[in-house]
């Protein structure tokens, strides 16, 4: 087994024997289900109102009323819970002195970083797949356009990958897991708030650059069903940049 | 097998080790002896390519530790100060993980795991979580980790810490059995350990090597006189003076035991027969008589105390760094 695979298998094992995955996954699924329920009930109430006003059947757009809102809310949920998944990845190795073992094993730093990222990403994708029960159930009772739902999921997968990479980087700079979690909250919130700064700067070159750097707009495009290379490049390059930074931090820790 | 030339490691203004030079031949077991904070761990970290030296070169099996870390890491088994175990894994899961990182797979991996579990008597705990193991077992799991790929070079940082006396003896036997086939560096601040398992001892203090030799020669070199300890049933009050009548006796010293005295004579002379005849003649009741050789402990204290009077380059924080 190549080292990356061994690391992935070990990390997955560590996740599933500890309560972290169950707690984080449980909160995630609960929030997703609850939010979905709220939006569906609101939509239903609106539909009844419309029917009373217009008489007969009213066309309700589930895509706009349920899924767009749901995905938009999940951004914030992901921001809150994904740092909890990533905080232990490297900080714990330092704290428990297994870091020295990893660094003296014939394994490259890039293999460690990639292995750890893939393992936590798999956990996240597993959580995301479980949420597809919501659209699948809805599809039994109503009609909606699957395409923007799928691109919404693509958006969540990309956004989650970026969040996890930020979390992995935050975990690389400290041996304290709480510090790691709060560092990633901080970084992600700053990144979010860039959108506000962007709209403040308005239609200027600086405004465009700042808006582009925030993950908000790119996610909105995907949720609306617009798959633009620009947005894909944004998430993938952001993720790669964060992994690269984590790599530099781990590699340079030997030289201090 | 291991060649260290003039390595110096500085952390800012702090010099952790200062121009350290030594070598370990194939099949040799070398003890790295020194008080806590002397630079043992730093030296070992340089040898395992974990940190680079500020100056000087270190080579393992002909590969430079700073330039070719991959080649060096493949050939080393390393047990750091704290056994690097993952608490959430079972012993066999952990060893399988280590083996896989070391590039073992299939039958090779199973054979390696069985071999180290047998050698370190871990068979009975193989399915237990490491979190639930005692300190001694964790230490042994850490050692198993260093041995699983049967490396030609072993670097063990205080391998017997936390073990009970029986386990210590077992581990020492294990290390002894590696003599001849493996090159081992083992750090310790426990002196009998060095005498028990090592062919050569390097004493390091304040980041500098203060002595390097076999345990026997080290004590011989520092011995200035022969000493005999004599225990009597009924020593007279002036026993210290009376012994000076014996030909060859230079000094007589009292010990903490009221009935035991220490007799010194010139180096190379054996006056035990004369002393025995004298004591029997006086009818003091000779209970015990034995030559006292200077233990490594005395040597160590002598060397490190002498060094203590010099300004110390290190304050012993080296193990806190990562």
XYZ file of C-alpha atoms in Angstrom, chain B residues 26-161:
136
model
C 28.447 -1.732 11.799
C 27.054 -3.986 14.486
C 28.122 -1.747 17.306
C 25.969 -0.528 20.189
C 26.860 2.937 21.374
C 25.516 4.587 24.475
C 24.925 8.264 24.431
C 25.210 9.244 28.019
C 24.485 12.573 29.565
C 22.327 14.444 32.001
C 18.963 15.738 30.844
C 19.344 18.593 28.427
C 22.870 17.671 27.386
C 22.027 17.524 23.687
C 21.281 13.825 23.268
C 17.877 14.306 21.714
C 19.086 17.077 19.430
C 21.868 14.861 18.117
C 19.431 12.036 17.505
C 17.020 14.326 15.699
C 19.794 15.427 13.396
C 20.713 11.803 12.686
C 17.114 10.937 11.820
C 16.893 13.911 9.402
C 14.170 15.452 11.530
C 16.120 18.661 11.958
C 19.222 19.831 10.115
C 22.486 20.678 11.832
C 23.585 24.301 11.788
C 27.131 23.219 10.940
C 28.945 19.984 10.257
C 27.873 16.775 8.556
C 26.111 13.669 9.735
C 25.992 10.502 7.645
C 24.019 7.303 8.062
C 25.004 4.303 5.925
C 26.912 6.654 3.646
C 23.983 9.017 3.058
C 24.015 12.589 4.251
C 21.259 13.290 6.764
C 20.587 16.776 5.440
C 21.055 16.128 1.711
C 19.492 12.677 1.264
C 16.890 12.418 4.022
C 14.774 9.884 2.119
C 17.619 7.367 1.915
C 18.513 7.953 5.559
C 14.933 7.574 6.807
C 14.556 4.229 5.023
C 17.532 2.803 6.879
C 16.701 4.018 10.356
C 14.410 2.787 13.051
C 13.761 5.575 15.511
C 12.197 5.586 18.918
C 11.720 9.193 20.071
C 11.592 10.194 23.731
C 7.813 9.869 23.822
C 6.620 6.690 22.112
C 4.882 7.955 18.950
C 1.691 5.939 19.234
C -1.838 6.665 18.112
C -4.096 6.008 21.060
C -7.199 5.309 18.996
C -5.625 2.374 17.160
C -5.076 -1.155 18.368
C -1.519 -2.450 18.611
C -1.780 -4.484 15.440
C -3.485 -1.669 13.520
C -0.757 0.694 14.601
C 2.042 -1.653 13.626
C 0.362 -2.336 10.285
C 0.161 1.406 9.672
C 3.829 1.891 10.516
C 4.781 -1.043 8.304
C 2.801 0.380 5.408
C 4.464 3.756 5.781
C 7.737 1.867 5.685
C 6.716 0.303 2.397
C 5.969 -3.185 3.706
C 2.944 -5.049 2.409
C 1.377 -8.482 2.197
C 3.432 -11.322 3.652
C 6.377 -9.093 4.399
C 4.188 -6.912 6.571
C 2.589 -9.818 8.424
C 5.982 -11.405 8.987
C 7.420 -8.128 10.291
C 4.471 -7.616 12.625
C 4.647 -11.151 13.969
C 8.397 -10.866 14.482
C 8.290 -7.637 16.511
C 5.242 -8.694 18.519
C 7.024 -11.903 19.409
C 10.276 -10.151 20.301
C 8.574 -7.573 22.486
C 5.935 -9.949 23.885
C 3.057 -7.900 22.538
C 1.032 -10.892 21.367
C -1.384 -10.751 24.281
C -2.292 -7.094 23.680
C -2.350 -7.047 19.889
C -6.091 -6.370 19.701
C -6.181 -3.789 22.478
C -6.416 -0.065 21.976
C -3.125 1.654 22.684
C -5.035 4.180 24.813
C -5.735 1.392 27.300
C -2.161 0.139 27.569
C 0.229 0.839 30.422
C 3.262 3.048 29.980
C 5.516 0.016 29.725
C 3.478 -1.551 26.955
C 3.346 1.727 25.059
C 7.099 1.971 25.276
C 7.360 -1.548 23.887
C 4.930 -0.715 21.085
C 7.173 2.260 20.334
C 10.169 -0.043 20.145
C 8.261 -2.490 17.957
C 7.556 0.417 15.638
C 11.288 1.111 15.304
C 12.095 -2.538 14.563
C 9.298 -3.549 12.223
C 11.228 -2.995 8.996
C 14.416 -4.534 10.418
C 16.522 -1.425 9.817
C 20.321 -1.587 9.820
C 20.500 1.464 12.087
C 18.510 1.949 15.263
C 18.284 5.193 17.166
C 16.640 4.806 20.537
C 16.019 7.789 22.754
C 15.841 6.486 26.330
C 14.320 3.135 25.412
C 13.838 1.841 28.950
C 12.072 4.836 30.466
